[in-house]
mmCIF file of C-alpha atoms in Angstrom:
data_model
loop_
_atom_site.group_PDB
_atom_site.id
_atom_site.type_symbol
_atom_site.label_atom_id
_atom_site.label_comp_id
_atom_site.label_asym_id
_atom_site.label_seq_id
_atom_site.Cartn_x
_atom_site.Cartn_y
_atom_site.Cartn_z
ATOM 1 C CA MET A 9 4.869 9.263 -4.888
ATOM 2 C CA ASP A 10 1.931 8.286 -2.837
ATOM 3 C CA VAL A 11 -1.237 10.677 -1.974
ATOM 4 C CA LEU A 12 -0.775 12.087 1.143
ATOM 5 C CA THR A 13 2.832 13.636 0.240
ATOM 6 C CA TRP A 14 0.978 14.921 -3.077
ATOM 7 C CA LEU A 15 -1.638 16.684 -0.694
ATOM 8 C CA GLN A 16 1.297 17.988 1.485
ATOM 9 C CA GLU A 17 2.925 19.488 -1.772
ATOM 10 C CA LEU A 18 -0.276 21.060 -2.432
ATOM 11 C CA PRO A 19 -0.844 24.867 -1.369
ATOM 12 C CA GLU A 20 -2.446 25.595 1.528
ATOM 13 C CA TYR A 21 -5.383 27.387 0.091
ATOM 14 C CA ALA A 22 -5.949 25.044 -2.793
ATOM 15 C CA ILE A 23 -6.287 22.174 0.115
ATOM 16 C CA VAL A 24 -8.694 24.276 2.345
ATOM 17 C CA ALA A 25 -10.693 25.794 -0.578
ATOM 18 C CA ALA A 26 -11.255 22.153 -2.332
ATOM 19 C CA THR A 27 -12.467 20.811 1.129
ATOM 20 C CA GLY A 28 -14.839 23.837 1.931
ATOM 21 C CA LEU A 29 -16.145 23.231 -1.328
ATOM 22 C CA LEU A 30 -16.741 19.688 -0.702
ATOM 23 C CA VAL A 31 -17.956 20.171 2.603
ATOM 24 C CA LEU A 32 -20.416 22.752 1.451
ATOM 25 C CA GLY A 33 -21.849 20.545 -0.850
ATOM 26 C CA GLU A 34 -22.325 17.764 1.538
ATOM 27 C CA GLY A 35 -24.720 20.317 3.754
ATOM 28 C CA ILE A 36 -27.021 20.603 0.673
ATOM 29 C CA ILE A 37 -29.566 17.930 0.821
ATOM 30 C CA GLY A 38 -28.965 15.559 -2.186
ATOM 31 C CA VAL A 39 -25.480 16.547 -2.908
ATOM 32 C CA GLY A 40 -24.761 14.933 0.657
ATOM 33 C CA PHE A 41 -25.485 12.049 -0.706
ATOM 34 C CA PHE A 42 -22.708 11.661 -3.088
ATOM 35 C CA LEU A 43 -19.958 13.850 -1.843
ATOM 36 C CA PRO A 44 -17.658 12.211 0.841
ATOM 37 C CA GLY A 45 -17.174 14.926 3.281
ATOM 38 C CA GLU A 46 -15.529 12.860 5.761
ATOM 39 C CA ALA A 47 -13.298 11.602 3.288
ATOM 40 C CA ALA A 48 -12.164 15.002 2.350
ATOM 41 C CA LEU A 49 -11.538 16.214 5.688
ATOM 42 C CA LEU A 50 -9.117 13.240 6.597
ATOM 43 C CA LEU A 51 -7.285 13.604 3.567
ATOM 44 C CA ALA A 52 -7.221 17.385 3.673
ATOM 45 C CA ALA A 53 -5.886 17.204 7.550
ATOM 46 C CA ALA A 54 -2.687 15.265 6.044
ATOM 47 C CA ALA A 55 -1.493 18.762 5.519
ATOM 48 C CA VAL A 56 -2.037 19.938 8.811
ATOM 49 C CA GLY A 57 1.398 20.677 10.315
ATOM 50 C CA SER A 58 0.498 23.334 13.170
ATOM 51 C CA ILE A 59 -1.965 24.356 15.146
ATOM 52 C CA ALA A 60 -2.712 27.438 12.930
ATOM 53 C CA ASP A 61 -2.900 25.168 9.909
ATOM 54 C CA PHE A 62 -5.790 23.091 12.112
ATOM 55 C CA PHE A 63 -7.736 26.117 12.629
ATOM 56 C CA LEU A 64 -7.629 27.630 9.197
ATOM 57 C CA LEU A 65 -8.940 24.334 8.095
ATOM 58 C CA TRP A 66 -11.353 23.722 10.842
ATOM 59 C CA SER A 67 -12.710 27.271 10.713
ATOM 60 C CA THR A 68 -13.349 27.235 6.803
ATOM 61 C CA THR A 69 -14.957 23.760 6.807
ATOM 62 C CA VAL A 70 -17.138 25.129 9.618
ATOM 63 C CA ALA A 71 -18.427 28.170 7.624
ATOM 64 C CA CYS A 72 -18.748 25.998 4.361
ATOM 65 C CA SER A 73 -20.618 23.099 6.245
ATOM 66 C CA VAL A 74 -22.924 25.792 8.157
ATOM 67 C CA ALA A 75 -23.326 27.353 4.612
ATOM 68 C CA GLY A 76 -24.237 24.240 2.889
ATOM 69 C CA ASN A 77 -26.733 23.479 5.882
ATOM 70 C CA VAL A 78 -28.273 26.907 5.411
ATOM 71 C CA VAL A 79 -29.131 26.047 1.707
ATOM 72 C CA GLY A 80 -30.534 22.899 2.884
ATOM 73 C CA PHE A 81 -32.814 24.466 5.394
ATOM 74 C CA GLU A 82 -34.006 27.082 2.902
ATOM 75 C CA LEU A 83 -34.961 24.046 0.326
ATOM 76 C CA GLY A 84 -36.949 22.530 3.366
ATOM 77 C CA ARG A 85 -38.620 25.850 3.973
ATOM 78 C CA ARG A 86 -39.584 26.495 0.788
ATOM 79 C CA VAL A 87 -40.554 23.151 -0.705
ATOM 80 C CA GLY A 88 -41.827 21.580 2.911
ATOM 81 C CA PRO A 89 -42.933 18.188 3.241
ATOM 82 C CA PRO A 90 -43.004 17.064 -0.015
ATOM 83 C CA LEU A 91 -39.513 17.223 -0.293
ATOM 84 C CA ARG A 92 -39.299 13.638 1.342
ATOM 85 C CA ASP A 93 -41.470 12.448 -1.489
ATOM 86 C CA THR A 94 -38.335 13.380 -4.215
ATOM 87 C CA ARG A 95 -37.422 10.605 -5.889
ATOM 88 C CA LEU A 96 -33.836 11.042 -4.491
ATOM 89 C CA VAL A 97 -34.800 11.305 -0.781
ATOM 90 C CA ARG A 98 -37.086 8.080 -1.475
ATOM 91 C CA LYS A 99 -34.290 6.195 -3.016
ATOM 92 C CA ARG A 100 -31.235 7.334 -0.557
ATOM 93 C CA GLY A 101 -32.760 9.186 2.400
ATOM 94 C CA ALA A 102 -36.016 8.360 3.493
ATOM 95 C CA GLU A 103 -35.634 6.443 6.186
ATOM 96 C CA SER A 104 -33.162 9.092 7.535
ATOM 97 C CA TRP A 105 -35.540 11.774 6.769
ATOM 98 C CA ASP A 106 -38.123 10.148 8.879
ATOM 99 C CA LYS A 107 -35.856 9.641 11.654
ATOM 100 C CA ALA A 108 -34.830 13.237 11.573
ATOM 101 C CA THR A 109 -38.381 14.386 11.774
ATOM 102 C CA LEU A 110 -39.186 12.242 14.513
ATOM 103 C CA MET A 111 -35.917 13.715 16.371
ATOM 104 C CA LEU A 112 -37.117 17.322 15.324
ATOM 105 C CA GLN A 113 -40.648 16.733 16.658
ATOM 106 C CA LYS A 114 -39.382 15.290 19.907
ATOM 107 C CA HIS A 115 -35.915 17.511 20.507
ATOM 108 C CA GLY A 116 -36.384 20.397 18.572
ATOM 109 C CA ALA A 117 -32.758 22.385 18.389
ATOM 110 C CA TRP A 118 -31.034 19.758 20.306
ATOM 111 C CA ALA A 119 -32.516 17.341 17.381
ATOM 112 C CA VAL A 120 -30.604 19.287 14.694
ATOM 113 C CA PHE A 121 -27.386 19.293 16.890
ATOM 114 C CA THR A 122 -27.294 15.897 17.842
ATOM 115 C CA GLY A 123 -28.782 14.956 14.031
ATOM 116 C CA ARG A 124 -25.763 17.068 12.239
ATOM 117 C CA VAL A 125 -23.030 15.133 14.189
ATOM 118 C CA ILE A 126 -24.326 11.619 13.178
ATOM 119 C CA PRO A 127 -23.444 10.495 9.996
ATOM 120 C CA PHE A 128 -26.230 9.596 7.293
ATOM 121 C CA VAL A 129 -28.879 11.537 9.121
ATOM 122 C CA ARG A 130 -26.827 15.164 8.869
ATOM 123 C CA ASN A 131 -28.005 15.322 4.939
ATOM 124 C CA VAL A 132 -31.554 15.493 5.805
ATOM 125 C CA VAL A 133 -31.353 17.180 9.154
ATOM 126 C CA PRO A 134 -31.355 20.773 7.794
ATOM 127 C CA PRO A 135 -33.986 20.674 5.224
ATOM 128 C CA VAL A 136 -36.645 18.149 8.003
ATOM 129 C CA ALA A 137 -35.802 21.179 10.297
ATOM 130 C CA GLY A 138 -36.927 23.859 7.708
ATOM 131 C CA ALA A 139 -39.683 21.906 6.828
ATOM 132 C CA GLY A 140 -40.804 21.723 10.317
ATOM 133 C CA GLY A 141 -40.769 25.279 10.819
ATOM 134 C CA LEU A 142 -37.826 25.636 13.336
ATOM 135 C CA SER A 143 -36.861 29.075 13.335
ATOM 136 C CA TYR A 144 -33.425 30.464 12.421
ATOM 137 C CA ARG A 145 -32.778 31.292 16.247
ATOM 138 C CA MET A 146 -33.120 27.997 17.111
ATOM 139 C CA PHE A 147 -31.499 26.448 13.915
ATOM 140 C CA LEU A 148 -28.082 28.405 13.860
ATOM 141 C CA PRO A 149 -26.818 27.821 16.768
ATOM 142 C CA ALA A 150 -27.389 24.249 17.039
ATOM 143 C CA VAL A 151 -26.497 23.514 13.486
ATOM 144 C CA THR A 152 -23.299 25.637 13.876
ATOM 145 C CA ALA A 153 -22.104 23.609 17.124
ATOM 146 C CA GLY A 154 -22.837 20.144 15.338
ATOM 147 C CA ALA A 155 -20.838 21.462 12.494
ATOM 148 C CA ALA A 156 -17.892 22.470 14.341
ATOM 149 C CA ILE A 157 -17.924 19.118 16.316
ATOM 150 C CA ALA A 158 -18.434 16.855 12.942
ATOM 151 C CA THR A 159 -15.780 18.707 11.284
ATOM 152 C CA ALA A 160 -13.337 19.022 14.124
ATOM 153 C CA LEU A 161 -13.395 15.212 14.932
ATOM 154 C CA PRO A 162 -12.306 13.709 11.163
ATOM 155 C CA ILE A 163 -9.649 16.327 11.036
ATOM 156 C CA LEU A 164 -8.880 15.270 14.407
ATOM 157 C CA PHE A 165 -8.403 11.697 14.098
ATOM 158 C CA ALA A 166 -6.176 12.171 10.945
ATOM 159 C CA VAL A 167 -4.160 14.370 12.700
ATOM 160 C CA ALA A 168 -3.615 12.522 15.703
ATOM 161 C CA ILE A 169 -2.775 9.647 13.372
ATOM 162 C CA ALA A 170 -0.293 11.880 11.346
ATOM 163 C CA GLN A 171 1.058 13.233 14.342
ATOM 164 C CA GLY A 172 1.395 9.970 16.526
ATOM 165 C CA ALA A 173 2.192 11.037 20.278
ATOM 166 C CA LYS A 174 3.664 14.126 19.423
ATOM 167 C CA GLY A 175 2.970 16.951 21.709
ATOM 168 C CA ALA A 176 1.268 19.280 18.931
ATOM 169 C CA GLY A 177 -0.947 16.766 17.917
ATOM 170 C CA ALA A 178 -2.260 16.170 21.510
ATOM 171 C CA GLY A 179 -2.252 20.021 22.121
ATOM 172 C CA ILE A 180 -4.392 20.343 18.822
ATOM 173 C CA VAL A 181 -6.672 17.577 20.463
ATOM 174 C CA ILE A 182 -7.158 19.247 23.955
ATOM 175 C CA ALA A 183 -7.747 22.335 22.471
ATOM 176 C CA VAL A 184 -10.511 20.789 20.211
ATOM 177 C CA LEU A 185 -12.058 18.751 22.862
ATOM 178 C CA LEU A 186 -12.397 21.596 25.061
ATOM 179 C CA ALA A 187 -13.774 23.509 22.596
ATOM 180 C CA ALA A 188 -16.447 20.807 21.923
ATOM 181 C CA ALA A 189 -16.854 20.162 25.543
ATOM 182 C CA ILE A 190 -18.124 23.913 25.964
ATOM 183 C CA ALA A 191 -20.357 24.137 22.750
ATOM 184 C CA VAL A 192 -22.272 20.676 24.287
ATOM 185 C CA PHE A 193 -22.432 22.456 27.746
ATOM 186 C CA VAL A 194 -23.832 25.488 26.341
ATOM 187 C CA MET A 195 -26.689 24.051 24.051
ATOM 188 C CA TYR A 196 -27.597 21.813 27.013
ATOM 189 C CA ARG A 197 -27.823 24.759 29.353
ATOM 190 C CA ARG A 198 -30.072 26.473 26.362
ATOM 191 C CA ARG A 199 -32.125 23.745 26.351
ATOM 192 C CA ARG A 200 -32.709 23.123 29.829
ATOM 193 C CA ARG A 201 -33.941 27.018 29.918
#
């Protein structure tokens, strides 16, 4: 029995819960350096057999991702810039921390959204935003939109591969791409104002 067949035989709630926990952990600085969030999303997507399954997995992982990012944001708020000088950040992500800091200083909430979508930077964006004094009012919408896109893309990729050219896979891809386009447009409009 291969891994994908085994995953498809697991109860859906177990797959969704385990994936949610991995994504939650990935959103917390430090933990995100070791937990494979994208790999978990790709594997969990093998169990997606319908649009309802997709939305359950996607909404759960978005909520868990945002929760992990809020924990990272709070770490940044409470510890501040000295968090960058911890051994873990110096060893695994000092360059990412510095890039995220420059992005945040230059672009504010838009940098949170963009940084949340970029692998290798996404782990440090929430603590940098917290340490930089960004307000929750600016942080939450940006990190939520970024988490929605960053979790949807690996799931959609895996579903598209698994479903091939079937109509259900194409429908899911179109629905999520439309939602992502709307989210980007809303963020762009807010930034322009």
